[in-house]
Amino acid sequence: MSHLRGTGVSPGVAMGRALVMERDAAPVFRLAVPKDRIEREVRRLEEAIEASREQLRAVKERLSREVGAPHAYIFDAHLLMLDDPLLRERAAVAVRAEAVNAEWALRGVADSLHSLFSQFSDAYLRERTTDLDDVIGRIQLNLRGSAEAPSLSRLPGPVVLVAGDLTPSEAAELDWDRVLAIVTDVGSSTYHTAIIARSLGIPAVAGLKEATRQIPPGSLVAVDGTRGEVVVEPSGPVLDAFSAAQEVYRREEERLRGTRGLAARTLDGVEVRLEANVEFPEEVATAQLHGACGIGLFRSEYLLGRGLRFPTEEQQLDVYRRLVEQMHPHPVTVRTWDVGLEALGPAGPSSPNPALGERALRLVRRSPDPFRIQLRALLRAGAHGPVRIMFPFVSGPGDLRSALDLLERAKEELRVEGTAFRPDVPVGVNLEVPSAALVADLLAPEVDFFSVGTNDLIQYLLAVDRTDPRVSSLYEPLHPAVLRTLERIACAARSHERPLSVCGEMAGQPTEAVLLVGLGFRELSMAPSAIPRVKEALRAVRFADARVLAERCLGLATRAEIEAEVRQALRPDPRAAPVDLT
């Protein structure tokens, strides 16, 4: 028996035989092409791209029929990549300039695009290398004369699929009725595969690093997608424990579905608004299913990721309007572009440390137009329902005022044009930079609301890269400095009567959510699937007790002491106790 730990990206428990997926990566050779055959080689490249286009359209249609139309957008992005000059034109230019075969030219383009993607400050955009590899791999297969993967649609019985990675095309071609769970070496909750797995209710664990080497084909595998646990050839007692956990999870999901219509209200009557963080418009239906009272964070970078270019005002308006109409009468909070310089000009300079470089509002001075166009679209969307604009990566009043000036300019343009818009759209800041937290009292008079991005705030406060496995254990949401910073923000919001929310991972953890409410937060935004459990936790406590707990924790010195205090005050329901997998 071996025990592996990764990241749970789709909750649930499943057990089955492992089907290990291996790719046959054919080598790419550099071949000289005679001058009189260069244009023929370019045509060969174009034919492979067109063949890929037809295959992707067919895959998209199949996915729409069998999985559901909301997930077919994945392949719109792939189809856009086929026409992107960064790929198509560069490959053709390389064939002509270097007089090389199409395969080698395509590989060179892939290498340069990988380098470009790795520089993106936004994690979602960096992870789009999966889509890039999928598209280029398909073109390469067509250049070799085949792009078929018949085994994916004819799996040999119910299996736990184990793979280094699973591309969106492969995920679409899978016979999902025969997939019990997904286990991958790489990936995160933002991978398209994870999104599809969650929508289908299939447990998935990612980031296991060497699962494809450590899990023998045909071995019995138990997967806990909630805890990120995988056990290979579990012993009898462990197998029994997994079976029990599976049944508990099934019953718990049925029970929690009944909380949709209940208010998130403490025992002594304090109401908390629970909203959803969404990456894509298609997730709104999931947010509604789980009882979200609004969208507390829509990451607009989704719109940029589809074609690696800023969308037009009309394209944005269409998306924002659909979000508002779907969530009516609840509000939708849209975070403005949180991207780095490389997104504005892929061929231009980028920051050595993108996370702390020239990104978000820091780019307004260099290139205001993308932000101004986005603000125009958001103001126009406000005419269709309750939209809120949220500025990210604010460090203090100076850069906030620059953004507000740009907002006023957008309003004046719309007035002059006679275009319908809402002039009083609420404007807020995403407090994630420590300097902004320290001057929250100075920011409050300038805005209509605060939203705390705890993910970045914690890693900046503690100087810990949460994506680096060597130090990720030092990422401590319950560190005393984090709690004291949150308390400082809450005091500033109270004194200026500003609505206050959290849109980071802390909000989606039931015990931490109770602590946040005790600190003074009345709006929590989280992954849609987390809403029922957070709601249940809040309905089981008194606000007065949560406030006393928060005050006691503010006086403690270490994370361990705080965790012990929280555990003592908020004893979990024994039915939800984690299964011992060791």
PDB file of N, CA, C and O in Angstrom, residues 65-99:
ATOM      1  N   ARG A  65     -23.088  17.883 -26.904  1.00  0.00           N
ATOM      2  CA  ARG A  65     -24.157  16.884 -26.827  1.00  0.00           C
ATOM      3  C   ARG A  65     -24.072  16.052 -25.554  1.00  0.00           C
ATOM      4  O   ARG A  65     -25.071  15.788 -24.891  1.00  0.00           O
ATOM      5  N   GLU A  66     -22.847  15.634 -25.186  1.00  0.00           N
ATOM      6  CA  GLU A  66     -22.696  14.622 -24.148  1.00  0.00           C
ATOM      7  C   GLU A  66     -22.394  15.200 -22.768  1.00  0.00           C
ATOM      8  O   GLU A  66     -22.710  14.572 -21.757  1.00  0.00           O
ATOM      9  N   VAL A  67     -21.752  16.360 -22.701  1.00  0.00           N
ATOM     10  CA  VAL A  67     -21.397  16.946 -21.415  1.00  0.00           C
ATOM     11  C   VAL A  67     -22.224  18.189 -21.132  1.00  0.00           C
ATOM     12  O   VAL A  67     -22.626  18.445 -20.002  1.00  0.00           O
ATOM     13  N   GLY A  68     -22.496  18.958 -22.175  1.00  0.00           N
ATOM     14  CA  GLY A  68     -23.292  20.160 -21.976  1.00  0.00           C
ATOM     15  C   GLY A  68     -22.664  21.358 -22.650  1.00  0.00           C
ATOM     16  O   GLY A  68     -21.445  21.535 -22.639  1.00  0.00           O
ATOM     17  N   ALA A  69     -23.488  22.200 -23.231  1.00  0.00           N
ATOM     18  CA  ALA A  69     -23.015  23.373 -23.967  1.00  0.00           C
ATOM     19  C   ALA A  69     -22.148  24.315 -23.155  1.00  0.00           C
ATOM     20  O   ALA A  69     -21.232  24.934 -23.688  1.00  0.00           O
ATOM     21  N   PRO A  70     -22.391  24.482 -21.824  1.00  0.00           N
ATOM     22  CA  PRO A  70     -21.578  25.446 -21.063  1.00  0.00           C
ATOM     23  C   PRO A  70     -20.091  25.179 -21.116  1.00  0.00           C
ATOM     24  O   PRO A  70     -19.301  26.086 -20.883  1.00  0.00           O
ATOM     25  N   HIS A  71     -19.665  23.943 -21.427  1.00  0.00           N
ATOM     26  CA  HIS A  71     -18.240  23.643 -21.425  1.00  0.00           C
ATOM     27  C   HIS A  71     -17.632  23.657 -22.830  1.00  0.00           C
ATOM     28  O   HIS A  71     -16.437  23.449 -22.986  1.00  0.00           O
ATOM     29  N   ALA A  72     -18.448  23.883 -23.847  1.00  0.00           N
ATOM     30  CA  ALA A  72     -17.928  23.886 -25.211  1.00  0.00           C
ATOM     31  C   ALA A  72     -17.057  25.110 -25.492  1.00  0.00           C
ATOM     32  O   ALA A  72     -16.295  25.118 -26.448  1.00  0.00           O
ATOM     33  N   TYR A  73     -17.162  26.159 -24.649  1.00  0.00           N
ATOM     34  CA  TYR A  73     -16.358  27.368 -24.859  1.00  0.00           C
ATOM     35  C   TYR A  73     -14.861  27.068 -24.835  1.00  0.00           C
ATOM     36  O   TYR A  73     -14.060  27.814 -25.393  1.00  0.00           O
ATOM     37  N   ILE A  74     -14.472  25.981 -24.154  1.00  0.00           N
ATOM     38  CA  ILE A  74     -13.055  25.620 -24.080  1.00  0.00           C
ATOM     39  C   ILE A  74     -12.459  25.556 -25.474  1.00  0.00           C
ATOM     40  O   ILE A  74     -11.342  26.026 -25.726  1.00  0.00           O
ATOM     41  N   PHE A  75     -13.221  24.991 -26.411  1.00  0.00           N
ATOM     42  CA  PHE A  75     -12.685  24.776 -27.746  1.00  0.00           C
ATOM     43  C   PHE A  75     -12.823  26.002 -28.638  1.00  0.00           C
ATOM     44  O   PHE A  75     -12.215  26.072 -29.701  1.00  0.00           O
ATOM     45  N   ASP A  76     -13.617  26.993 -28.191  1.00  0.00           N
ATOM     46  CA  ASP A  76     -13.572  28.283 -28.874  1.00  0.00           C
ATOM     47  C   ASP A  76     -12.178  28.883 -28.725  1.00  0.00           C
ATOM     48  O   ASP A  76     -11.630  29.466 -29.670  1.00  0.00           O
ATOM     49  N   ALA A  77     -11.606  28.754 -27.524  1.00  0.00           N
ATOM     50  CA  ALA A  77     -10.254  29.266 -27.291  1.00  0.00           C
ATOM     51  C   ALA A  77      -9.251  28.540 -28.171  1.00  0.00           C
ATOM     52  O   ALA A  77      -8.334  29.150 -28.734  1.00  0.00           O
ATOM     53  N   HIS A  78      -9.405  27.220 -28.327  1.00  0.00           N
ATOM     54  CA  HIS A  78      -8.485  26.458 -29.179  1.00  0.00           C
ATOM     55  C   HIS A  78      -8.623  26.890 -30.638  1.00  0.00           C
ATOM     56  O   HIS A  78      -7.613  27.020 -31.359  1.00  0.00           O
ATOM     57  N   LEU A  79      -9.846  27.081 -31.077  1.00  0.00           N
ATOM     58  CA  LEU A  79     -10.052  27.517 -32.460  1.00  0.00           C
ATOM     59  C   LEU A  79      -9.465  28.900 -32.694  1.00  0.00           C
ATOM     60  O   LEU A  79      -8.908  29.179 -33.764  1.00  0.00           O
ATOM     61  N   LEU A  80      -9.568  29.782 -31.684  1.00  0.00           N
ATOM     62  CA  LEU A  80      -8.959  31.101 -31.809  1.00  0.00           C
ATOM     63  C   LEU A  80      -7.437  30.997 -31.909  1.00  0.00           C
ATOM     64  O   LEU A  80      -6.795  31.755 -32.651  1.00  0.00           O
ATOM     65  N   MET A  81      -6.848  30.071 -31.157  1.00  0.00           N
ATOM     66  CA  MET A  81      -5.395  29.891 -31.213  1.00  0.00           C
ATOM     67  C   MET A  81      -4.937  29.502 -32.620  1.00  0.00           C
ATOM     68  O   MET A  81      -3.856  29.917 -33.062  1.00  0.00           O
ATOM     69  N   LEU A  82      -5.737  28.710 -33.303  1.00  0.00           N
ATOM     70  CA  LEU A  82      -5.354  28.287 -34.655  1.00  0.00           C
ATOM     71  C   LEU A  82      -5.197  29.472 -35.601  1.00  0.00           C
ATOM     72  O   LEU A  82      -4.419  29.409 -36.555  1.00  0.00           O
ATOM     73  N   ASP A  83      -5.950  30.534 -35.348  1.00  0.00           N
ATOM     74  CA  ASP A  83      -5.889  31.715 -36.206  1.00  0.00           C
ATOM     75  C   ASP A  83      -4.993  32.817 -35.655  1.00  0.00           C
ATOM     76  O   ASP A  83      -4.803  33.842 -36.309  1.00  0.00           O
ATOM     77  N   ASP A  84      -4.465  32.616 -34.454  1.00  0.00           N
ATOM     78  CA  ASP A  84      -3.663  33.659 -33.827  1.00  0.00           C
ATOM     79  C   ASP A  84      -2.355  33.848 -34.592  1.00  0.00           C
ATOM     80  O   ASP A  84      -1.629  32.876 -34.848  1.00  0.00           O
ATOM     81  N   PRO A  85      -2.029  35.090 -34.977  1.00  0.00           N
ATOM     82  CA  PRO A  85      -0.768  35.345 -35.681  1.00  0.00           C
ATOM     83  C   PRO A  85       0.462  34.864 -34.921  1.00  0.00           C
ATOM     84  O   PRO A  85       1.470  34.499 -35.536  1.00  0.00           O
ATOM     85  N   LEU A  86       0.390  34.870 -33.579  1.00  0.00           N
ATOM     86  CA  LEU A  86       1.525  34.396 -32.797  1.00  0.00           C
ATOM     87  C   LEU A  86       1.852  32.945 -33.095  1.00  0.00           C
ATOM     88  O   LEU A  86       2.991  32.509 -32.930  1.00  0.00           O
ATOM     89  N   LEU A  87       0.872  32.188 -33.555  1.00  0.00           N
ATOM     90  CA  LEU A  87       1.109  30.782 -33.881  1.00  0.00           C
ATOM     91  C   LEU A  87       1.166  30.577 -35.392  1.00  0.00           C
ATOM     92  O   LEU A  87       2.187  30.163 -35.935  1.00  0.00           O
ATOM     93  N   ARG A  88       0.070  30.877 -36.053  1.00  0.00           N
ATOM     94  CA  ARG A  88      -0.062  30.540 -37.474  1.00  0.00           C
ATOM     95  C   ARG A  88       0.960  31.282 -38.346  1.00  0.00           C
ATOM     96  O   ARG A  88       1.705  30.663 -39.117  1.00  0.00           O
ATOM     97  N   GLU A  89       1.003  32.604 -38.197  1.00  0.00           N
ATOM     98  CA  GLU A  89       1.881  33.385 -39.071  1.00  0.00           C
ATOM     99  C   GLU A  89       3.344  33.175 -38.728  1.00  0.00           C
ATOM    100  O   GLU A  89       4.194  33.102 -39.622  1.00  0.00           O
ATOM    101  N   ARG A  90       3.663  33.063 -37.425  1.00  0.00           N
ATOM    102  CA  ARG A  90       5.057  32.834 -37.043  1.00  0.00           C
ATOM    103  C   ARG A  90       5.579  31.517 -37.603  1.00  0.00           C
ATOM    104  O   ARG A  90       6.733  31.425 -38.030  1.00  0.00           O
ATOM    105  N   ALA A  91       4.727  30.482 -37.577  1.00  0.00           N
ATOM    106  CA  ALA A  91       5.168  29.185 -38.097  1.00  0.00           C
ATOM    107  C   ALA A  91       5.442  29.276 -39.594  1.00  0.00           C
ATOM    108  O   ALA A  91       6.451  28.753 -40.090  1.00  0.00           O
ATOM    109  N   ALA A  92       4.556  29.938 -40.311  1.00  0.00           N
ATOM    110  CA  ALA A  92       4.760  30.082 -41.765  1.00  0.00           C
ATOM    111  C   ALA A  92       6.005  30.919 -42.060  1.00  0.00           C
ATOM    112  O   ALA A  92       6.792  30.596 -42.967  1.00  0.00           O
ATOM    113  N   VAL A  93       6.197  31.983 -41.283  1.00  0.00           N
ATOM    114  CA  VAL A  93       7.393  32.818 -41.458  1.00  0.00           C
ATOM    115  C   VAL A  93       8.658  32.004 -41.207  1.00  0.00           C
ATOM    116  O   VAL A  93       9.654  32.127 -41.928  1.00  0.00           O
ATOM    117  N   ALA A  94       8.628  31.148 -40.186  1.00  0.00           N
ATOM    118  CA  ALA A  94       9.805  30.333 -39.870  1.00  0.00           C
ATOM    119  C   ALA A  94      10.117  29.358 -40.991  1.00  0.00           C
ATOM    120  O   ALA A  94      11.287  29.124 -41.326  1.00  0.00           O
ATOM    121  N   VAL A  95       9.081  28.769 -41.595  1.00  0.00           N
ATOM    122  CA  VAL A  95       9.304  27.853 -42.723  1.00  0.00           C
ATOM    123  C   VAL A  95      10.008  28.586 -43.857  1.00  0.00           C
ATOM    124  O   VAL A  95      10.994  28.091 -44.427  1.00  0.00           O
ATOM    125  N   ARG A  96       9.520  29.775 -44.151  1.00  0.00           N
ATOM    126  CA  ARG A  96      10.089  30.530 -45.281  1.00  0.00           C
ATOM    127  C   ARG A  96      11.472  31.092 -44.943  1.00  0.00           C
ATOM    128  O   ARG A  96      12.395  31.014 -45.755  1.00  0.00           O
ATOM    129  N   ALA A  97      11.618  31.670 -43.741  1.00  0.00           N
ATOM    130  CA  ALA A  97      12.878  32.341 -43.405  1.00  0.00           C
ATOM    131  C   ALA A  97      14.018  31.348 -43.172  1.00  0.00           C
ATOM    132  O   ALA A  97      15.168  31.620 -43.527  1.00  0.00           O
ATOM    133  N   GLU A  98      13.689  30.217 -42.548  1.00  0.00           N
ATOM    134  CA  GLU A  98      14.737  29.256 -42.204  1.00  0.00           C
ATOM    135  C   GLU A  98      14.822  28.092 -43.175  1.00  0.00           C
ATOM    136  O   GLU A  98      15.732  27.258 -43.079  1.00  0.00           O
ATOM    137  N   ALA A  99      13.867  28.040 -44.119  1.00  0.00           N
ATOM    138  CA  ALA A  99      13.818  26.935 -45.085  1.00  0.00           C
ATOM    139  C   ALA A  99      13.837  25.587 -44.364  1.00  0.00           C
ATOM    140  O   ALA A  99      14.646  24.707 -44.644  1.00  0.00           O
TER     141      ALA A  99
END
